[in-house]
Amino acid sequence: MAVTIRDVARQAQVSVSTVSRALSAPGLVKETTRQRVLDVVAGLGYQPNRAARSLITGRTGNLGIVVPDLENPFFPAVLRGVQTRAGEAGTSVFFCDSRECPETEAELVRTMAAQVDGVVLCASLLSDETIIELATATPLVLINRIVPGVSSVLMDSASGMEQVVTHLESLGHKHYVYLGGPDAAWSNHRRMQGLRGRAQLIGSFEPNFGGGHTAAEQALKTGATAFIAYNDLMALGALSYLASNDIKVPQQISVTGFDDILYAAMCSPALTTVHMPTEEAGNVAVDLLANLLEGGPTEQRELPTKLVIRASTRKHPMSA
Amino acid sequence: MAVTIRDVARQAQVSVSTVSRALSAPGLVKETTRQRVLDVVAGLGYQPNRAARSLITGRTGNLGIVVPDLENPFFPAVLRGVQTRAGEAGTSVFFCDSRECPETEAELVRTMAAQVDGVVLCASLLSDETIIELATATPLVLINRIVPGVSSVLMDSASGMEQVVTHLESLGHKHYVYLGGPDAAWSNHRRMQGLRGRAQLIGSFEPNFGGGHTAAEQALKTGATAFIAYNDLMALGALSYLASNDIKVPQQISVTGFDDILYAAMCSPALTTVHMPTEEAGNVAVDLLANLLEGGPTEQRELPTKLVIRASTRKHPMSA
DNA sequence: TTGAAAGCGCTAACAG
DNA sequence: CTGTTAGCGCTTTCAA
């Protein structure tokens, strides 16, 4: 195979342990020796064998992330945050898409566990019990989910939703309907809390374009003047349904989304939605995982969200 | 740590080598012995330590993929294809986003090389030389890029573009402009070939929403009646620019995209674009990589593309 | 068909 | 500050 630590040791005229130390515990080696080793390392293009290292340290230097749907741009954004922060620490990232299936999710976490130091679980659909069980076996950080005793980073959905409601009320809307996401999604319940009981509820629907389409059809029958979608993808689906039925947004019906994915700003009318600090959440998740790996305590962190008002909402016509 | 091969051997009353063989070379062990070992394995929940295994076999059982922009839904779709096929073979997938930066790209491939058996490189911006150099060090499969002597899977951009041109001509358009993507992108040149010299060229622009916005502004000055965008994201940006300038699509100007990302169908007007077999490309890439790892030859595979006609194109008004 | 033994490349005591 | 030594958990000759 490639060049080993022994080759470096020989050429630098030191023992293998000195090479090892020069690389991973610089303080323990005389500066001139270290420099000599480093030169040889560079010259030979030596790269430590990670398998050998992790065999002895028990650490892989990798981390995993599983998301429910890679096609929802919300999740690639989180991935980016994770990759960026992990990369800074020389950590590589495994990813998996569970396709909104809880069984797959648990399976993936278990499979990953064997080859990573810890995993980030996004918008999990698993039960508290299963999550606790997984967290016992593997350092685990949740994103947008709270489970007692497990680290997590939250984007404040409840507050985001309250901002939506406040906005809609300030526009004079009296009757609005919530196009609900998956029952198993913790975020869905959290968002409902933010509604403070003021919205009519329908659902649950699939948290994607098709789900929004279906939801809009039902929502229309309620006579509501505003639709609050579980997420942007559903809102986009609703927009599409309404457009194809010649219902004008926002003139006849106001629509709001959640997540502020890229397309929320691109569609027309541009979507009023709640901005989520996705990349930052990814960063923080990696930090929490790092703490965990150093024996630190579990932590919960909450990141603020902010309503972004665009063109899909306006004053309720009757309230003028 | 966890349960080791020795624990299994002890409890099954055989040597460690027998356990090893029972697991990875079933033919070499008496059936009854094998069954006994397997029972113990299941009972103990034994999972072979991958680091130890790969230390000796030199294989990691992992593969890597690097894409230029995770925010472009085209790439998550490819990722999915890769993950799916890799998963079937028990292979895990590392991902990285190079953020359209060639240096980062090369760096990422090199970093990954240390811990994967091979890597898939999507829409690479690197020079042929660099790619060949990387391919020499690591089994490599390219997606949407051809480099002599390197395996690759192509989605037939040239043909896709020809279909666009044919469509536009059939609608009576005489003057159309190509909103070009990055100069370093092989796909960009390939798509230009499909133009057969019949479009005016402007660019290059960033292959995203913002780039499309900018491009549309310039394209407008050409007096062309149809805009052909390098990809859907740019087309979406162009649509947005035109809408905000009260130019009606497709009444005044026709617009086409490329890729058929999810949002191409969602926006309004829905985008006429070229559908790319992204997931399949991911699958095939994994297959080619597997062949390579088994000592097979490099291969080039081309997958067909198909024009999807939606609402953003129509007959040229002057040609009625 | 099975077992014993020799490492894969590296880190981590333990001496010096 | 540096070297020696003993493995980490597994696969793979080589013998039996």
XYZ file of C-alpha atoms (C1' of nucleotides) in Angstrom:
672
model
C 0.000 0.000 0.000
C 0.916 3.577 0.580
C 3.636 5.082 2.707
C 3.445 4.153 6.399
C 4.553 5.730 9.611
C 7.589 3.477 9.549
C 8.816 4.930 6.275
C 8.569 8.369 7.767
C 10.357 7.298 10.946
C 13.191 5.743 9.020
C 13.751 8.692 6.783
C 13.481 11.217 9.609
C 15.779 9.074 11.761
C 13.398 8.881 14.678
C 11.136 6.222 16.138
C 7.600 5.675 14.990
C 6.255 7.015 18.249
C 7.985 10.299 17.676
C 6.369 10.545 14.301
C 3.028 9.733 15.831
C 3.509 12.377 18.495
C 4.787 14.980 16.078
C 1.521 14.573 14.250
C -1.038 14.257 17.007
C 0.549 15.747 20.121
C 2.923 18.452 18.900
C 3.634 19.690 22.402
C 5.424 16.502 23.345
C 8.143 16.761 20.740
C 11.136 19.059 20.415
C 10.414 21.703 17.848
C 13.383 20.894 15.620
C 12.568 17.196 15.608
C 8.972 17.937 14.871
C 9.930 20.110 11.956
C 12.157 17.409 10.541
C 9.363 14.883 10.791
C 6.891 17.249 9.209
C 9.251 17.833 6.316
C 9.570 14.136 5.668
C 5.823 13.744 5.962
C 5.317 16.414 3.361
C 8.045 15.023 1.151
C 6.638 11.516 1.207
C 3.029 12.668 1.115
C 2.325 10.541 4.132
C -1.272 10.260 5.286
C -1.962 8.324 8.479
C -4.114 5.273 7.919
C -7.431 6.107 9.513
C -8.432 2.509 10.006
C -5.326 1.776 12.017
C -5.778 4.912 14.030
C -9.386 4.319 14.801
C -8.742 0.704 15.626
C -6.712 1.841 18.568
C -8.366 5.112 19.552
C -11.878 3.844 19.118
C -12.687 7.032 17.270
C -13.465 7.162 13.581
C -13.283 10.889 13.007
C -16.534 10.606 11.079
C -20.034 11.652 11.800
C -23.354 10.772 10.286
C -26.517 12.631 9.533
C -29.882 11.259 8.573
C -32.617 13.402 7.096
C -36.147 12.472 6.085
C -36.136 13.903 2.585
C -33.206 15.143 0.617
C -35.552 16.566 -1.955
C -36.824 19.110 0.499
C -34.236 21.887 0.191
C -34.540 22.508 3.870
C -32.399 19.454 4.549
C -29.558 20.012 2.113
C -29.225 23.391 3.804
C -28.796 21.670 7.147
C -26.343 19.231 5.590
C -24.269 22.132 4.439
C -24.076 23.549 7.902
C -23.031 20.175 9.239
C -20.446 19.603 6.542
C -18.926 23.040 6.983
C -18.458 22.806 10.709
C -17.381 19.196 10.601
C -14.876 19.945 7.886
C -13.224 22.563 10.065
C -12.477 19.818 12.549
C -11.230 17.383 9.926
C -14.320 15.272 10.347
C -16.049 13.639 7.386
C -19.764 13.265 7.092
C -21.916 10.299 6.116
C -25.421 11.103 5.045
C -28.596 9.122 4.615
C -32.098 9.860 3.473
C -34.776 7.919 5.321
C -37.534 8.894 2.902
C -39.908 9.764 5.709
C -39.891 6.188 6.968
C -39.318 5.669 10.708
C -38.156 2.071 10.348
C -35.590 3.049 7.756
C -34.517 5.862 10.001
C -33.763 3.630 12.975
C -32.051 1.129 10.737
C -29.853 3.805 9.207
C -28.804 5.182 12.566
C -27.868 1.710 13.735
C -25.882 1.002 10.601
C -24.089 4.295 10.799
C -23.333 3.847 14.459
C -20.709 1.265 13.567
C -18.612 3.718 11.620
C -19.091 7.147 13.072
C -18.425 8.811 16.387
C -21.899 10.235 16.543
C -24.970 11.000 14.508
C -27.198 13.964 13.835
C -30.838 13.092 13.421
C -32.993 15.606 11.597
C -36.712 15.992 12.120
C -36.973 12.448 13.360
C -40.216 10.517 13.027
C -39.198 7.970 15.649
C -40.784 7.513 19.045
C -39.157 8.987 22.130
C -38.370 5.472 23.325
C -36.574 4.480 20.164
C -34.608 7.700 20.139
C -33.551 7.216 23.736
C -32.501 3.691 22.928
C -30.425 4.903 19.980
C -28.928 7.705 22.034
C -27.817 5.187 24.611
C -25.891 3.249 22.008
C -24.488 6.224 20.065
C -23.819 9.888 20.760
C -26.824 11.553 19.214
C -27.942 15.093 18.493
C -31.455 15.869 17.373
C -32.490 18.705 15.127
C -36.031 19.998 15.520
C -37.083 17.483 18.080
C -37.009 17.355 21.841
C -36.536 14.146 23.745
C -35.676 14.226 27.442
C -32.020 13.513 28.090
C -30.975 13.839 24.458
C -29.060 16.793 23.015
C -30.919 18.832 20.488
C -30.994 22.006 18.506
C -34.306 23.580 17.787
C -35.365 26.224 15.377
C -38.088 27.966 17.275
C -41.159 26.826 15.369
C -43.658 27.851 17.966
C -42.520 31.438 17.920
C -42.349 31.360 14.142
C -45.928 30.251 13.985
C -47.009 32.876 16.466
C -45.483 35.480 14.191
C -47.518 34.062 11.324
C -50.728 34.253 13.314
C -49.997 37.769 14.495
C -49.274 38.825 10.935
C -52.478 37.298 9.617
C -54.525 38.891 12.363
C -52.989 42.261 11.708
C -54.216 41.837 8.145
C -57.730 41.328 9.401
C -58.058 37.609 8.760
C -60.506 35.923 11.088
C -60.763 32.440 9.704
C -57.602 30.578 8.782
C -56.822 26.968 8.366
C -53.675 25.011 9.161
C -52.597 22.519 6.514
C -51.020 19.965 8.835
C -47.866 17.963 8.300
C -47.170 14.377 9.363
C -48.662 13.315 12.645
C -45.408 11.697 13.654
C -43.485 14.906 13.079
C -42.677 16.654 16.295
C -42.352 19.933 14.416
C -45.923 19.633 13.311
C -47.148 19.579 16.878
C -44.813 22.340 17.852
C -46.130 24.506 15.061
C -49.686 23.792 16.111
C -48.861 25.078 19.562
C -47.832 28.344 17.986
C -51.278 28.601 16.454
C -52.711 29.044 19.942
C -55.910 27.363 18.978
C -56.897 30.091 16.577
C -56.691 28.127 13.373
C -58.903 25.437 12.042
C -56.902 22.235 11.629
C -56.918 19.842 8.727
C -54.492 17.093 7.902
C -52.276 15.354 8.224
C -50.756 15.563 4.759
C -47.464 14.559 3.262
C -44.980 17.369 3.807
C -44.316 17.915 0.134
C -45.688 19.510 -3.004
C -48.281 16.823 -3.582
C -49.442 16.985 0.013
C -49.954 20.718 -0.315
C -52.009 20.210 -3.428
C -54.315 17.786 -1.683
C -54.476 19.925 1.418
C -55.451 23.039 -0.533
C -58.334 21.195 -2.079
C -59.704 20.389 1.361
C -58.825 23.745 2.822
C -60.829 25.502 0.166
C -63.993 23.877 1.443
C -63.555 25.419 4.873
C -64.189 28.914 3.565
C -61.061 30.187 5.287
C -59.400 33.318 3.927
C -55.875 32.249 4.746
C -53.978 28.985 4.511
C -51.106 28.284 6.855
C -49.022 25.446 5.485
C -46.869 23.132 7.580
C -43.913 23.892 5.334
C -42.918 25.688 2.154
C -43.189 22.669 -0.054
C -46.819 22.245 0.962
C -47.404 25.960 0.520
C -45.987 25.715 -2.982
C -48.326 22.827 -3.670
C -51.235 24.859 -2.364
C -50.249 27.814 -4.513
C -50.179 25.569 -7.527
C -53.589 24.113 -6.739
C -55.121 27.530 -6.253
C -53.562 28.885 -9.434
C -54.906 26.034 -11.470
C -58.360 26.745 -10.048
C -58.115 30.419 -10.884
C -58.110 31.530 -7.324
C -55.924 34.573 -6.865
C -53.295 34.666 -4.157
C -53.212 36.900 -2.199
C -56.295 38.734 -3.508
C -58.737 35.991 -2.596
C -56.702 33.832 -0.265
C -53.519 34.439 1.654
C -50.988 31.621 1.963
C -48.045 31.191 4.317
C -45.253 28.656 4.339
C -42.586 27.603 6.785
C -38.819 27.116 6.353
C -37.973 29.824 3.837
C -36.418 27.499 1.340
C -34.837 29.057 -1.687
C -37.966 28.655 -3.806
C -40.139 30.499 -1.377
C -38.584 33.675 -2.702
C -38.650 32.525 -6.300
C -42.212 31.462 -6.807
C -44.919 33.844 -7.683
C -46.422 35.193 -5.675
C -43.329 35.032 -3.477
C -44.186 33.251 -0.283
C -44.640 34.810 3.118
C -42.900 32.288 5.316
C -40.840 31.704 8.439
C -37.111 31.823 7.987
C -35.197 28.998 9.647
C -31.513 29.233 10.500
C -30.727 25.934 8.831
C -27.015 26.202 8.287
C -26.506 27.513 11.770
C -28.520 24.629 13.148
C -26.170 22.284 11.332
C -23.184 24.055 12.836
C -24.584 23.929 16.323
C -25.512 20.271 15.986
C -21.884 19.467 15.236
C -20.769 21.503 18.244
C -23.156 19.703 20.549
C -21.957 16.390 19.210
C -18.361 17.421 19.834
C -19.224 18.312 23.415
C -20.893 14.977 23.868
C -17.843 13.164 22.550
C -15.669 14.961 25.032
C -17.826 13.675 27.803
C -19.817 16.858 28.169
C -23.477 16.944 29.210
C -26.443 16.789 26.886
C -27.706 20.187 25.890
C -30.711 21.768 24.248
C -30.257 24.834 22.168
C -32.924 26.945 20.546
C -32.330 29.193 17.555
C -34.639 32.091 16.714
C -36.869 32.125 13.648
C -38.230 35.115 11.820
C -41.258 35.788 9.693
C -40.434 36.964 6.191
C -43.302 38.857 4.652
C -43.553 38.589 0.896
C -46.352 38.698 -1.621
C -48.576 35.758 -0.738
C -50.380 37.458 2.132
C -52.479 40.630 2.192
C -55.308 42.350 3.934
C -58.470 40.326 4.146
C -60.872 41.765 1.538
C -63.899 41.768 3.849
C -62.092 43.630 6.567
C -61.380 46.756 4.592
C -15.898 -1.721 23.835
C -18.424 -3.839 22.099
C -18.452 -7.579 21.581
C -15.510 -8.899 19.592
C -14.866 -11.890 17.424
C -13.195 -13.554 20.369
C -16.359 -13.431 22.438
C -18.207 -15.111 19.632
C -15.494 -17.742 19.211
C -15.492 -18.574 22.892
C -19.221 -18.930 23.155
C -19.511 -20.923 19.935
C -16.585 -23.110 20.991
C -14.593 -22.537 17.845
C -11.533 -20.552 16.916
C -11.658 -16.954 15.811
C -10.669 -17.946 12.328
C -13.723 -20.138 12.053
C -15.926 -17.265 13.102
C -14.253 -15.051 10.566
C -14.781 -17.614 7.851
C -18.361 -18.331 8.836
C -19.053 -14.661 8.276
C -17.080 -13.843 5.197
C -16.411 -17.116 3.400
C -19.378 -19.372 4.206
C -18.242 -22.052 1.794
C -15.194 -22.876 3.844
C -17.049 -23.920 6.977
C -19.134 -26.962 7.768
C -22.786 -26.012 7.661
C -23.569 -27.064 11.226
C -20.603 -25.131 12.597
C -21.566 -22.125 10.583
C -25.077 -22.221 11.923
C -23.838 -22.406 15.481
C -21.599 -19.425 14.931
C -24.385 -17.453 13.303
C -26.660 -18.156 16.245
C -24.096 -16.845 18.685
C -23.507 -13.822 16.479
C -27.192 -13.036 16.523
C -27.476 -13.716 20.240
C -24.602 -11.424 21.113
C -25.474 -8.826 18.499
C -21.956 -9.025 17.211
C -20.926 -6.558 14.524
C -17.457 -6.917 13.007
C -15.274 -3.901 13.652
C -14.930 -2.197 10.291
C -11.686 -0.483 11.165
C -10.007 -3.762 11.995
C -11.380 -5.363 8.907
C -10.333 -2.606 6.611
C -6.932 -2.393 8.220
C -6.244 -5.821 6.887
C -8.296 -5.980 3.701
C -7.461 -2.479 2.597
C -11.130 -1.904 1.770
C -13.341 0.476 3.676
C -16.741 -0.459 2.329
C -17.460 3.231 1.912
C -17.750 5.487 -1.051
C -17.715 9.219 -1.462
C -19.502 11.697 -3.640
C -18.735 15.332 -4.213
C -21.175 17.718 -5.801
C -20.767 21.405 -6.636
C -23.921 22.723 -4.991
C -26.214 20.910 -2.647
C -28.706 23.724 -2.935
C -29.346 22.870 -6.546
C -31.973 20.113 -6.245
C -30.410 18.383 -9.178
C -27.631 17.119 -6.939
C -29.598 15.807 -3.990
C -31.452 13.766 -6.592
C -28.182 12.240 -7.750
C -27.172 11.657 -4.140
C -30.337 9.704 -3.637
C -29.553 7.458 -6.525
C -26.090 6.866 -5.185
C -27.258 6.203 -1.667
C -29.924 3.779 -2.784
C -27.665 1.632 -4.900
C -24.785 1.799 -2.444
C -27.068 0.845 0.405
C -28.100 -2.318 -1.404
C -24.461 -3.377 -1.311
C -23.975 -2.464 2.333
C -21.833 0.478 1.355
C -22.074 3.798 3.157
C -21.749 7.122 1.450
C -19.743 10.211 2.353
C -20.836 13.411 0.701
C -19.266 16.790 0.187
C -20.316 20.068 -1.362
C -17.530 21.910 -3.142
C -19.543 25.110 -3.529
C -18.548 25.460 -7.174
C -14.883 25.815 -6.255
C -12.387 23.665 -8.177
C -9.678 23.879 -5.509
C -12.103 22.739 -2.839
C -13.226 19.975 -5.121
C -9.746 18.527 -5.604
C -9.032 18.904 -1.927
C -12.220 17.079 -0.984
C -11.532 14.196 -3.321
C -8.064 13.801 -1.886
C -9.343 13.907 1.665
C -12.043 11.399 0.934
C -9.653 9.117 -0.867
C -8.164 8.133 2.461
C -11.376 6.663 3.747
C -13.368 5.368 0.831
C -12.896 2.725 -1.804
C -13.814 5.118 -4.561
C -15.448 8.429 -5.311
C -18.155 9.789 -7.558
C -17.469 13.236 -8.892
C -20.448 15.218 -10.123
C -20.269 17.941 -12.728
C -16.635 18.544 -11.957
C -15.037 21.916 -12.606
C -11.531 20.495 -12.547
C -9.165 20.285 -15.488
C -8.732 17.026 -17.352
C -5.206 16.764 -15.998
C -6.255 17.086 -12.396
C -9.038 14.577 -12.855
C -6.691 12.083 -14.430
C -4.289 12.593 -11.575
C -7.046 11.989 -9.043
C -8.291 8.965 -10.948
C -4.832 7.477 -10.821
C -4.782 7.688 -7.044
C -8.400 6.653 -6.416
C -11.062 4.742 -8.306
C -13.161 7.515 -9.761
C -16.431 7.806 -11.638
C -17.508 11.055 -13.237
C -21.058 12.217 -13.697
C -21.712 14.601 -16.578
C -18.154 14.931 -17.639
C -15.928 13.073 -20.056
C -12.242 12.631 -19.504
C -10.301 10.076 -21.533
C -9.550 6.944 -19.582
C -11.893 7.746 -16.710
C -15.242 6.055 -16.123
C -18.257 8.273 -16.460
C -21.983 8.419 -16.742
C -23.503 11.096 -18.889
C -26.976 12.442 -19.148
C -27.201 13.307 -22.806
C -27.144 17.093 -22.662
C -26.388 17.628 -26.302
C -29.446 15.731 -27.399
C -31.517 17.468 -24.730
C -30.470 20.805 -26.072
C -31.203 19.788 -29.622
C -34.714 18.925 -28.540
C -35.033 22.400 -27.053
C -33.885 24.039 -30.256
C -36.181 21.910 -32.371
C -39.097 22.769 -30.112
C -38.390 26.478 -30.260
C -38.035 26.402 -34.010
C -41.275 24.538 -34.381
C -42.871 27.391 -32.461
C -41.551 29.837 -34.993
C -38.801 31.443 -32.936
C -35.965 32.811 -35.036
C -33.844 34.645 -32.537
C -33.019 32.973 -29.245
C -30.305 33.518 -26.738
C -28.423 31.039 -24.584
C -27.896 32.107 -20.987
C -24.588 30.380 -20.407
C -23.396 28.567 -17.302
C -19.886 28.449 -15.881
C -17.092 28.363 -18.392
C -15.360 25.611 -16.465
C -18.456 23.408 -16.579
C -18.153 20.691 -19.157
C -21.942 20.453 -19.316
C -22.088 24.041 -20.409
C -19.976 23.331 -23.470
C -21.846 20.162 -24.170
C -25.126 22.025 -24.109
C -23.737 24.659 -26.415
C -22.927 21.941 -28.916
C -26.578 20.980 -28.884
C -27.399 24.526 -29.861
C -25.764 23.886 -33.241
C -24.740 27.477 -33.516
C -28.297 28.721 -33.823
C -28.475 30.656 -30.598
C -26.861 33.879 -29.616
C -24.555 33.268 -26.659
C -24.203 35.357 -23.548
C -22.515 34.492 -20.297
C -21.034 32.975 -18.399
C -23.237 33.347 -15.355
C -23.445 31.619 -12.021
C -25.598 28.528 -12.412
C -28.154 29.607 -9.848
C -31.145 31.849 -9.297
C -29.100 35.007 -9.003
C -27.164 34.171 -12.144
C -30.404 33.748 -14.047
C -31.602 37.101 -12.856
C -28.486 38.829 -14.115
C -28.517 36.873 -17.334
C -32.116 37.784 -18.102
C -31.317 41.445 -17.757
C -28.633 41.118 -20.427
C -30.643 38.764 -22.572
C -33.471 41.241 -22.765
C -31.234 43.689 -24.566
C -30.617 41.229 -27.378
C -34.185 41.438 -28.553
C -34.448 37.655 -28.611
C -37.891 36.091 -28.310
C -36.748 33.056 -26.394
C -34.293 32.477 -23.573
C -32.558 29.136 -23.216
C -31.085 28.856 -19.747
C -28.135 26.667 -18.805
C -30.187 25.114 -16.040
C -33.520 25.348 -14.249
C -32.240 27.466 -11.415
C -31.124 30.091 -13.898
C -34.398 29.789 -15.776
C -36.241 30.397 -12.525
C -34.113 33.456 -11.927
C -34.888 34.680 -15.420
C -38.596 34.092 -14.888
C -38.426 36.125 -11.730
C -36.589 38.958 -13.432
C -39.053 39.062 -16.281
C -42.050 38.955 -13.968
C -40.751 41.856 -11.935
C -40.357 43.813 -15.149
C -43.882 43.032 -16.251
C -42.784 40.980 -19.185
C -45.167 38.131 -19.780
C -43.887 34.588 -20.185
C -44.640 32.966 -22.555
C -46.705 35.659 -24.292
C -43.794 38.002 -24.888
C -40.823 35.748 -24.267
C -40.422 32.006 -24.080
C -38.068 30.519 -21.507
C -36.574 27.040 -21.231
C -34.608 25.400 -18.463
C -32.522 22.287 -18.096
C -32.572 19.497 -15.479
C -36.268 19.287 -14.655
C -35.824 19.863 -10.969
C -38.918 19.588 -8.837
C -39.584 23.311 -8.941
C -39.618 23.449 -12.678
C -43.080 21.958 -12.494
C -44.149 24.080 -9.564
C -43.346 27.568 -10.681
C -45.631 29.614 -12.781
C -45.531 29.486 -15.621
C -44.361 25.910 -15.288
C -41.046 25.526 -17.032
C -40.406 23.816 -20.334
C -37.204 21.965 -19.584
C -35.094 18.896 -20.248
C -35.643 15.994 -17.921
C -32.488 14.346 -16.580
C -32.414 10.801 -15.217
C -30.658 11.870 -12.039
C -31.392 8.966 -9.737
C -30.545 6.486 -12.418
C -27.294 8.282 -13.055
C -26.492 7.856 -9.376
C -27.263 4.168 -9.585
C -25.141 3.649 -12.639
C -22.251 5.587 -11.135
C -22.188 3.180 -8.219
C -22.258 0.232 -10.588
C -19.341 1.570 -12.584
C -17.422 2.149 -9.391
C -18.110 -1.408 -8.291
C -16.782 -2.703 -11.610
C -13.689 -0.614 -11.210
C -13.083 -1.983 -7.731
C -13.297 -5.490 -9.035
C -10.558 -4.696 -11.468
C -12.882 -4.127 -14.402
C -12.192 -1.645 -17.179
C -13.218 1.996 -17.229
C -16.529 2.585 -18.953
C -18.570 5.441 -20.326
C -22.315 5.247 -20.178
C -24.831 7.669 -21.608
C -28.389 8.034 -20.382
C -31.121 9.599 -22.513
C -32.738 12.926 -21.726
C -36.158 14.153 -22.747
C -37.719 17.518 -23.321
C -40.708 18.230 -21.109
C -42.977 20.845 -22.597
C -44.840 22.960 -20.088
C -46.172 26.496 -20.006
C -43.124 28.708 -20.405
C -42.826 28.341 -24.152
C -45.287 29.189 -26.896
C -45.566 30.237 -30.486
C -43.617 33.312 -31.386
C -46.127 36.182 -31.683
C -44.663 37.598 -34.893
C -44.777 34.268 -36.642
C -48.517 33.802 -36.405
C -12.880 -28.605 7.924
C -10.519 -26.304 11.606
C -6.844 -23.985 14.618
C -2.512 -21.360 15.603
C -0.017 -17.585 14.616
C 1.458 -13.613 12.201
C 0.653 -9.300 11.290
C -2.310 -4.839 8.896
C -0.595 0.611 10.694
C -1.042 2.940 14.364
C -1.193 4.844 19.462
C -0.253 4.690 24.307
C 1.765 3.262 28.299
C 6.209 2.757 30.271
C 10.954 3.374 30.565
C 14.910 5.837 29.946
C 12.124 14.694 25.008
C 12.485 10.063 22.773
C 12.489 4.923 22.064
C 10.611 0.186 23.089
C 6.880 -2.599 23.452
C 2.393 -4.282 23.488
C -1.595 -4.667 21.506
C -6.512 -2.578 19.010
C -9.961 -6.602 16.178
C -9.712 -8.742 12.377
C -8.227 -11.781 8.112
C -5.241 -14.977 6.173
C -1.513 -17.965 5.374
C 0.157 -22.368 6.944
C -0.352 -26.760 9.238
C -2.847 -30.221 11.020
